[in-house]
Coordinates of C-alpha atoms and ligand atoms in Angstrom, one line a residue:
M1 CA 0.0 0.0 0.1
L2 CA 1.1 3.4 -0.8
I3 CA -0.1 6.4 1.4
K4 CA 0.5 9.4 -0.8
G5 CA 1.0 12.8 0.4
A6 CA 1.0 12.6 4.4
R7 CA 2.7 14.9 6.7
P8 CA 4.3 13.0 9.2
Y9 CA 4.0 14.9 13.1
G10 CA 2.4 17.7 10.5
E11 CA 5.8 18.8 9.9
G12 CA 7.8 19.5 6.7
E13 CA 6.8 18.6 3.0
P14 CA 4.3 15.7 2.2
V15 CA 5.8 12.5 1.4
D16 CA 4.8 9.3 -0.1
L17 CA 5.1 5.9 2.2
L18 CA 5.4 2.5 1.3
I19 CA 3.5 -0.1 3.8
A20 CA 4.5 -3.8 3.0
D21 CA 4.1 -6.9 5.4
G22 CA 2.9 -4.7 8.2
V23 CA 5.7 -2.4 8.4
I24 CA 6.8 1.0 7.2
A25 CA 9.2 0.0 4.0
E26 CA 10.1 3.2 2.7
I27 CA 9.6 6.7 3.0
G28 CA 10.1 9.4 0.4
A29 CA 9.4 8.7 -3.2
P30 CA 9.2 4.8 -3.2
D31 CA 8.4 3.1 -6.0
P32 CA 5.1 0.6 -5.4
P33 CA 4.7 -2.3 -6.7
A34 CA 1.9 -2.7 -9.6
G35 CA -1.5 -2.9 -8.3
A36 CA -0.6 -1.6 -5.1
E37 CA -3.4 0.2 -3.0
V38 CA -3.3 3.9 -2.9
L39 CA -4.4 5.7 0.5
D40 CA -4.6 9.4 -0.8
A41 CA -3.6 11.5 2.2
A42 CA -3.3 14.9 0.8
G43 CA -1.3 16.9 3.1
Q44 CA -3.1 15.2 6.0
V45 CA -1.2 14.7 9.4
L46 CA 0.5 11.1 9.7
L47 CA 1.1 10.1 13.4
P48 CA 1.7 6.9 15.4
G49 CA -1.5 5.1 16.4
L50 CA -2.8 6.1 19.3
V51 CA -2.5 4.1 22.6
D52 CA -5.3 4.0 25.4
L53 CA -4.1 2.7 29.0
H54 CA -7.7 3.0 30.4
T55 CA -10.8 2.0 28.9
H56 CA -13.8 0.0 29.9
L57 CA -15.2 -2.4 27.1
R58 CA -17.6 -3.9 29.6
E59 CA -17.1 -7.4 28.6
P60 CA -17.8 -9.8 30.1
G61 CA -21.0 -9.0 32.0
R62 CA -22.4 -5.8 30.6
E63 CA -22.5 -6.7 27.1
D64 CA -25.8 -4.4 26.6
A65 CA -23.2 -1.0 27.3
E66 CA -20.5 -2.2 25.3
T67 CA -18.4 -5.2 23.6
I68 CA -15.0 -5.9 23.0
A69 CA -16.1 -5.8 19.2
T70 CA -17.9 -2.4 19.7
G71 CA -15.7 -0.8 21.8
S72 CA -12.7 -2.0 19.5
A73 CA -14.4 -0.1 16.3
A74 CA -14.9 2.9 18.6
A75 CA -11.2 2.9 19.3
A76 CA -10.4 2.0 15.7
L77 CA -12.7 5.0 14.3
G78 CA -10.5 7.3 16.9
G79 CA -7.2 6.3 15.9
F80 CA -6.2 3.9 18.4
T81 CA -4.3 0.7 17.5
A82 CA -4.0 -0.3 21.2
V83 CA -6.4 0.2 24.2
F84 CA -6.0 -1.3 27.7
A85 CA -9.3 -2.8 29.0
M86 CA -9.9 -2.3 32.8
A87 CA -10.7 -5.0 35.0
N88 CA -13.8 -4.5 36.7
T89 CA -16.0 -6.2 34.4
S90 CA -18.3 -9.4 35.8
P91 CA -16.8 -11.4 36.6
V92 CA -13.7 -9.3 37.3
A93 CA -10.6 -10.0 35.5
D94 CA -8.8 -11.2 38.4
N95 CA -7.4 -14.4 37.2
Q96 CA -5.9 -15.8 34.0
V97 CA -9.3 -17.2 32.3
I98 CA -10.8 -13.9 32.2
V99 CA -7.5 -11.9 31.1
E100 CA -7.2 -14.5 28.5
H101 CA -10.6 -14.2 27.3
V102 CA -10.5 -10.4 27.0
W103 CA -7.2 -10.7 25.2
R104 CA -8.3 -13.5 22.8
R105 CA -11.6 -11.8 21.8
G106 CA -9.6 -8.5 20.9
R107 CA -7.4 -10.6 18.4
E108 CA -10.2 -12.0 17.1
V109 CA -12.1 -8.8 16.5
G110 CA -8.9 -7.7 15.3
L111 CA -9.4 -4.1 15.0
V112 CA -6.9 -2.9 17.9
D113 CA -4.7 -4.8 20.2
V114 CA -6.6 -5.0 23.4
H115 CA -4.7 -5.7 26.6
P116 CA -6.4 -6.7 29.4
V117 CA -5.6 -5.0 32.6
G118 CA -5.6 -7.5 35.8
A119 CA -7.2 -6.7 39.0
V120 CA -4.9 -6.2 42.1
T121 CA -7.2 -7.4 44.3
V122 CA -9.8 -10.5 44.2
G123 CA -13.0 -9.3 43.1
L124 CA -11.9 -5.6 43.5
A125 CA -12.7 -6.1 46.8
G126 CA -9.4 -4.5 48.1
E127 CA -8.7 -7.1 50.8
K128 CA -6.5 -10.0 49.2
L129 CA -3.9 -9.8 46.3
A130 CA -5.2 -11.3 42.9
E131 CA -2.9 -13.9 41.4
L132 CA -0.6 -11.4 39.5
G133 CA 1.9 -13.6 38.8
T134 CA -0.4 -16.0 37.1
M135 CA -1.9 -13.2 35.2
A136 CA 1.4 -11.6 33.9
G137 CA 2.4 -15.3 32.9
S138 CA -1.0 -16.1 30.9
A139 CA -0.9 -15.8 27.0
A140 CA -2.4 -12.2 28.0
G141 CA 0.9 -11.3 29.3
V142 CA -0.6 -8.7 31.6
R143 CA 1.9 -5.6 32.4
M144 CA -0.5 -3.5 34.0
F145 CA -2.7 -4.0 37.4
S146 CA -5.4 -1.9 38.5
D147 CA -8.9 -2.3 40.6
D148 CA -9.8 0.9 38.6
G149 CA -13.6 2.0 39.7
H150 CA -12.3 1.1 43.1
C151 CA -9.2 2.4 45.1
V152 CA -6.8 0.3 46.5
A153 CA -7.3 1.9 49.8
D154 CA -5.6 -0.7 52.1
P155 CA -2.0 0.9 52.4
L156 CA -0.7 -2.6 53.3
I157 CA -2.2 -4.1 50.5
M158 CA -0.8 -1.5 48.2
R159 CA 2.8 -1.6 49.5
R160 CA 2.4 -5.3 48.7
A161 CA 1.0 -5.1 45.4
L162 CA 3.7 -2.4 44.5
E163 CA 6.4 -4.7 45.9
Y164 CA 5.3 -7.7 44.2
S165 CA 5.1 -5.9 40.6
T166 CA 8.7 -5.0 40.8
A167 CA 9.4 -8.8 40.2
L168 CA 6.9 -8.9 37.4
N169 CA 8.1 -5.7 35.6
A170 CA 4.6 -4.6 36.0
V171 CA 3.3 -1.3 36.7
I172 CA 0.2 -0.9 39.3
A173 CA -2.3 2.0 38.0
Q174 CA -4.0 3.5 40.7
H175 CA -7.7 4.9 41.0
A176 CA -6.9 7.6 43.7
E177 CA -9.8 8.2 45.9
E178 CA -9.8 8.1 49.8
P179 CA -12.7 6.0 50.3
A180 CA -13.4 7.4 53.8
L181 CA -13.6 10.9 52.1
T182 CA -16.1 10.2 49.4
V183 CA -18.9 8.3 51.0
G184 CA -22.2 9.4 48.9
A185 CA -20.2 11.6 47.0
Q186 CA -21.7 13.1 43.7
A187 CA -19.9 15.9 42.6
H188 CA -16.7 18.0 42.8
E189 CA -16.7 19.3 46.6
G190 CA -17.0 23.0 46.2
E191 CA -19.7 25.7 45.9
R192 CA -21.7 24.6 42.8
A193 CA -22.3 21.1 44.5
A194 CA -23.1 22.8 47.8
R195 CA -25.8 25.0 46.3
L196 CA -27.4 21.8 44.5
G197 CA -27.3 20.0 47.6
Y198 CA -24.9 17.3 46.0
T199 CA -22.6 15.7 48.6
G200 CA -19.1 16.7 47.7
W201 CA -16.2 14.8 46.3
P202 CA -13.3 16.8 47.7
A203 CA -9.8 16.9 45.6
S204 CA -8.1 16.0 48.9
A205 CA -9.3 12.4 48.7
E206 CA -7.5 12.3 45.4
E207 CA -4.3 14.2 46.5
A208 CA -3.9 12.2 50.0
I209 CA -3.5 8.9 48.0
V210 CA -1.5 9.9 45.1
A211 CA 0.8 11.5 47.7
R212 CA 0.8 8.2 49.8
D213 CA 1.0 6.1 46.8
C214 CA 4.0 7.9 45.7
L215 CA 6.0 7.4 48.9
L216 CA 5.1 3.7 49.0
A217 CA 6.5 3.3 45.2
E218 CA 9.2 4.9 46.3
R219 CA 10.5 2.7 49.0
A220 CA 9.4 -0.3 47.0
M221 CA 11.4 0.9 43.9
A222 CA 8.2 -0.1 42.2
R223 CA 6.3 1.3 39.0
L224 CA 2.9 3.6 40.0
H225 CA 0.8 5.1 37.4
V226 CA -1.6 7.6 38.6
C227 CA -5.3 7.0 36.6
H228 CA -7.2 10.2 35.5
V229 CA -5.6 13.2 37.6
S230 CA -8.1 15.5 38.0
S231 CA -7.1 18.2 40.7
A232 CA -4.4 20.9 40.8
G233 CA -3.2 19.5 44.1
T234 CA -2.5 16.5 42.6
V235 CA -0.2 18.0 40.1
D236 CA 1.9 19.7 43.1
V237 CA 2.0 16.1 44.6
L238 CA 3.4 14.8 41.5
E239 CA 5.9 17.8 40.8
W240 CA 7.3 16.9 44.4
A241 CA 7.7 13.0 43.7
R242 CA 8.8 12.8 40.0
P243 CA 12.5 13.8 40.7
R244 CA 12.5 11.2 43.7
A245 CA 10.8 8.4 41.4
D246 CA 13.7 8.0 38.9
G247 CA 11.4 7.5 36.2
R248 CA 8.9 5.0 37.9
L249 CA 6.1 7.4 38.2
S250 CA 3.5 8.2 35.5
A251 CA 0.1 10.0 35.4
E252 CA -2.6 10.4 33.2
V253 CA -5.4 12.9 32.5
T254 CA -8.7 12.2 30.4
P255 CA -9.9 14.4 27.7
H256 CA -13.0 15.5 29.8
H257 CA -10.8 16.7 32.7
L258 CA -8.7 18.7 30.0
L259 CA -12.1 20.6 28.7
L260 CA -15.2 20.5 31.1
T261 CA -15.8 22.0 34.5
D262 CA -18.5 21.6 37.3
E263 CA -20.5 24.1 35.8
R264 CA -21.9 21.3 34.1
L265 CA -23.5 20.5 37.2
A266 CA -26.3 23.2 36.4
T267 CA -27.5 21.1 33.6
Y268 CA -28.4 18.4 36.0
D269 CA -28.1 15.8 33.3
P270 CA -26.1 12.8 34.8
V271 CA -24.1 12.4 31.4
N272 CA -21.9 14.8 33.3
K273 CA -21.4 12.5 36.3
V274 CA -18.0 10.9 36.2
N275 CA -15.8 9.6 38.7
P276 CA -13.3 11.6 39.3
P277 CA -15.6 14.5 38.9
L278 CA -15.3 17.6 36.7
R279 CA -13.6 20.1 38.7
T280 CA -12.9 23.8 38.4
D281 CA -11.7 26.0 35.7
A282 CA -8.6 26.4 37.8
D283 CA -7.9 22.8 37.9
V284 CA -8.8 22.3 33.7
R285 CA -6.0 24.9 33.6
R286 CA -3.5 23.3 35.5
M287 CA -4.3 20.0 34.0
R288 CA -3.4 21.3 30.5
T289 CA -0.3 23.1 31.6
A290 CA 1.1 19.9 33.5
L291 CA 0.3 17.9 30.4
A292 CA 2.2 20.3 28.4
E293 CA 5.1 20.3 30.6
G294 CA 4.9 16.7 31.3
V295 CA 4.4 16.5 34.7
L296 CA 1.4 14.5 33.6
D297 CA 2.5 11.9 31.0
C298 CA -0.5 11.1 28.9
V299 CA -4.0 11.2 27.9
A300 CA -6.0 8.5 28.8
T301 CA -9.8 8.4 27.8
D302 CA -11.1 6.4 30.6
H303 CA -14.0 5.5 28.1
A304 CA -17.1 4.2 30.2
P305 CA -20.1 3.4 28.3
H306 CA -23.3 2.8 30.4
A307 CA -26.5 1.5 29.4
A308 CA -29.3 4.0 28.9
Q309 CA -31.3 2.9 32.0
D310 CA -27.8 3.8 34.0
K311 CA -27.6 7.3 32.6
D312 CA -31.4 8.6 32.0
C313 CA -32.2 9.0 35.6
E314 CA -31.9 10.9 38.6
W315 CA -28.2 12.3 39.4
A316 CA -28.0 10.3 42.5
A317 CA -28.7 7.1 40.7
A318 CA -26.9 7.4 37.7
K319 CA -23.5 5.3 37.3
P320 CA -20.6 7.4 36.7
G321 CA -18.6 8.0 33.5
M322 CA -18.6 8.9 29.8
L323 CA -17.9 7.8 26.3
G324 CA -14.2 8.8 25.5
L325 CA -12.6 6.9 22.4
Q326 CA -14.0 8.5 19.3
T327 CA -13.9 12.1 20.6
A328 CA -10.4 12.2 22.4
L329 CA -8.1 13.2 19.7
S330 CA -10.4 16.3 18.7
I331 CA -10.7 17.4 22.4
V332 CA -7.0 17.3 22.8
V333 CA -6.6 19.2 19.7
R334 CA -9.3 21.7 21.0
T335 CA -7.6 22.2 24.3
M336 CA -3.7 21.5 23.7
V337 CA -3.0 22.0 20.1
E338 CA -5.3 25.0 19.2
P339 CA -4.0 26.8 22.2
G340 CA -0.6 26.2 21.1
L341 CA 0.1 24.0 24.5
L342 CA 1.4 21.0 22.4
D343 CA 2.3 20.8 18.3
W344 CA 1.4 17.6 16.5
R345 CA 4.3 15.9 17.7
G346 CA 3.6 16.8 21.4
L347 CA 0.2 15.0 20.6
A348 CA 1.8 11.9 19.4
R349 CA 3.9 11.9 22.6
V350 CA 0.8 12.2 25.0
M351 CA -1.5 10.0 23.2
S352 CA 1.0 7.7 21.6
E353 CA 4.8 7.3 22.6
R354 CA 4.4 7.6 26.3
P355 CA 1.5 5.6 27.1
A356 CA 3.3 2.7 25.0
E357 CA 6.4 3.3 26.9
I358 CA 4.0 3.0 30.5
A359 CA 2.7 -0.2 29.2
G360 CA 5.6 -1.7 27.7
L361 CA 4.8 -2.0 24.4
P362 CA 7.4 -2.6 21.9
D363 CA 5.6 -2.1 18.5
Q364 CA 3.3 0.7 19.5
G365 CA 4.0 4.3 19.6
R366 CA 7.3 4.3 17.4
P367 CA 8.8 6.5 15.2
I368 CA 7.5 7.0 11.5
E369 CA 10.3 5.6 10.2
A370 CA 11.6 2.7 7.6
G371 CA 11.6 -0.5 9.3
E372 CA 9.0 0.5 11.8
P373 CA 5.8 -1.4 12.4
A374 CA 2.9 0.4 10.5
N375 CA 0.5 1.2 13.3
L376 CA -0.4 4.6 12.1
V377 CA -3.2 7.1 11.9
L378 CA -3.9 9.6 9.5
V379 CA -5.9 12.9 10.7
D380 CA -7.5 15.6 8.7
P381 CA -6.5 18.7 10.9
A382 CA -8.9 21.0 8.9
A383 CA -11.8 18.7 9.0
E384 CA -14.8 19.7 11.9
W385 CA -17.5 17.5 12.9
T386 CA -20.6 17.5 15.1
V387 CA -20.8 15.0 17.8
R388 CA -24.2 12.6 17.7
G389 CA -24.0 10.1 20.4
A390 CA -26.3 8.1 18.5
E391 CA -23.8 7.9 15.6
L392 CA -21.1 6.5 17.6
A393 CA -19.8 2.9 17.3
S394 CA -20.2 2.2 21.0
L395 CA -23.7 0.5 22.2
A396 CA -23.8 3.1 24.7
A397 CA -24.6 7.0 23.9
N398 CA -23.6 8.8 26.8
T399 CA -21.2 11.2 25.2
P400 CA -21.0 14.4 27.2
Y401 CA -20.0 16.4 23.9
E402 CA -23.8 16.1 22.3
D403 CA -24.2 18.6 19.4
M404 CA -20.7 20.0 20.0
R405 CA -18.5 21.0 16.9
L406 CA -15.0 19.6 17.3
P407 CA -11.9 20.4 15.2
A408 CA -9.8 17.2 13.4
A409 CA -10.9 14.2 12.1
V410 CA -9.1 10.7 11.7
T411 CA -9.5 9.8 8.2
A412 CA -7.8 6.5 8.2
T413 CA -6.3 3.8 10.9
L414 CA -3.5 1.2 10.1
L415 CA -3.0 -1.7 12.4
R416 CA 0.2 -3.6 11.4
G417 CA -0.4 -2.2 7.9
R418 CA -4.1 -3.0 7.4
I419 CA -6.3 -0.4 7.6
T420 CA -8.9 -0.6 10.3
A421 CA -10.8 2.4 9.8
R422 CA -11.3 4.9 6.9
A423 CA -13.6 8.0 6.4
G424 CA -15.6 7.1 9.7
R425 CA -16.2 3.5 8.7
I426 CA -14.8 0.4 10.2
I427 CA -13.1 -1.6 7.2
Ligands
LIG501 ZN1 -11.0 5.5 38.0

C-alpha cells in the first residue's frame, strides 16, 4: 500500500510512504509495486497509532453497554491501535481465565490490540491480592494491574502489590480516591455542589492517596501510574514526587478533565457525572499546563459506556462515566493544540509514545521511520465534525459532547499495515 502525500507529525513537505508486510518499508518517493493500493492523504497529518491506557469495554458481563467488538470499533475510528481494558467487568478480570478471554476476543475482532488490565485484588474487594504472577505469565502477558473503579485503599495491600509488581516488571495503576472521604459523593466538593445539595467529592481524597502511593512506590522502587488526575493539588504532589521516583512514576489525564468543569452540574444531566468528578476552571487550566510540561505524561480516555437506564435517571442514581474513544483526539486538539500548548509531535507523545512506554509495548508509539511497524493514524487537521452520540460506534451513547462542533477528524487508522477504519467507517 502507498500512503500518498502525508505529513508525518504535521511537519515538512508531504511525503509518500510504502507499507509492506505490516511495516513502513520506505519513506520518500518509493516506487510502489504494480496494483498497490493507494491511500491519498493529501497533506494530512500522519501520527503513530494512538494508545489508550484506560478503557472500559464492559465484556464480560455488561454486553448491553459495550462489547469488545463495539469498543474496538470505537477505538479504531478514534485513531487507536492499542487499548487497555480495565478489570472491573463481571466477572472481574482477576484471574488467568478472564484476562485470556479478553485478550483472545480482542485478537478475534482484530481492529485494535486489546490488552487486559488485571485486577490488583480479588474481586476488586481490596482485601486480598489477586494472582498477579499467573496473569502476568498467561497468554495475555498482563503488565498493568488496577482495581480501577475502586481505590486500593488499604496501604498494606497497596504496598504489597507495589513490591510484588517489581518482580513482574509490571505497573500498578491506581484510581486515587480515599473512600472514607467520598462516602455518598456526587460531584466536586465546592460551591456549585453545595448550592445544588450534592454530597461533595473533595480534591484532597485524590491528593492524599497519590501522595501516599508515591511514598510507598518510592520505597518499594516500584512503578506507579496514577489514573485520571483531576485536581491541581495532585499536580503539586506529582511535581514533588517525580524527581524522587527515578522514572518509575507516571500519570494520565482524561480528555474531559482537560475541557469540562463542574459548571456542567447546572444542567442536572447525569451524562456529566463521572469519577473523579469534573472540577473547577483552575483545575482544568492546571491539567493543560501540566500535560504540556510533562508533569502529566499522557492522555487516557477512561471510556466508560453505560446502558441508557443507568444514565437516563436522577443524578444520584446514575452511574459515573462517559464515552471517550471517538472524541479523544479532537478534544486534545481543541484543548492543547489549538491554544499552542502542544504541537502535533507533542500530541503524538501524550497520546501514543508515552502510553506505549508506560505499558511496555514494543510495537506501539514508535517513530515514523522505515522498518517500524505500520501502526499509524491519518488526521485531517482542517476537518470539523458534530458529535452525535447515537452515531458513535459504542453501544452506549453517553457522550458529554453531544451536538458539539469539534476540530480534526481521523481519516484512516492502520494496524500493522491493515486499514481498520477509513473515512468514519470500519474496514
Ligand atoms: Zn477510575
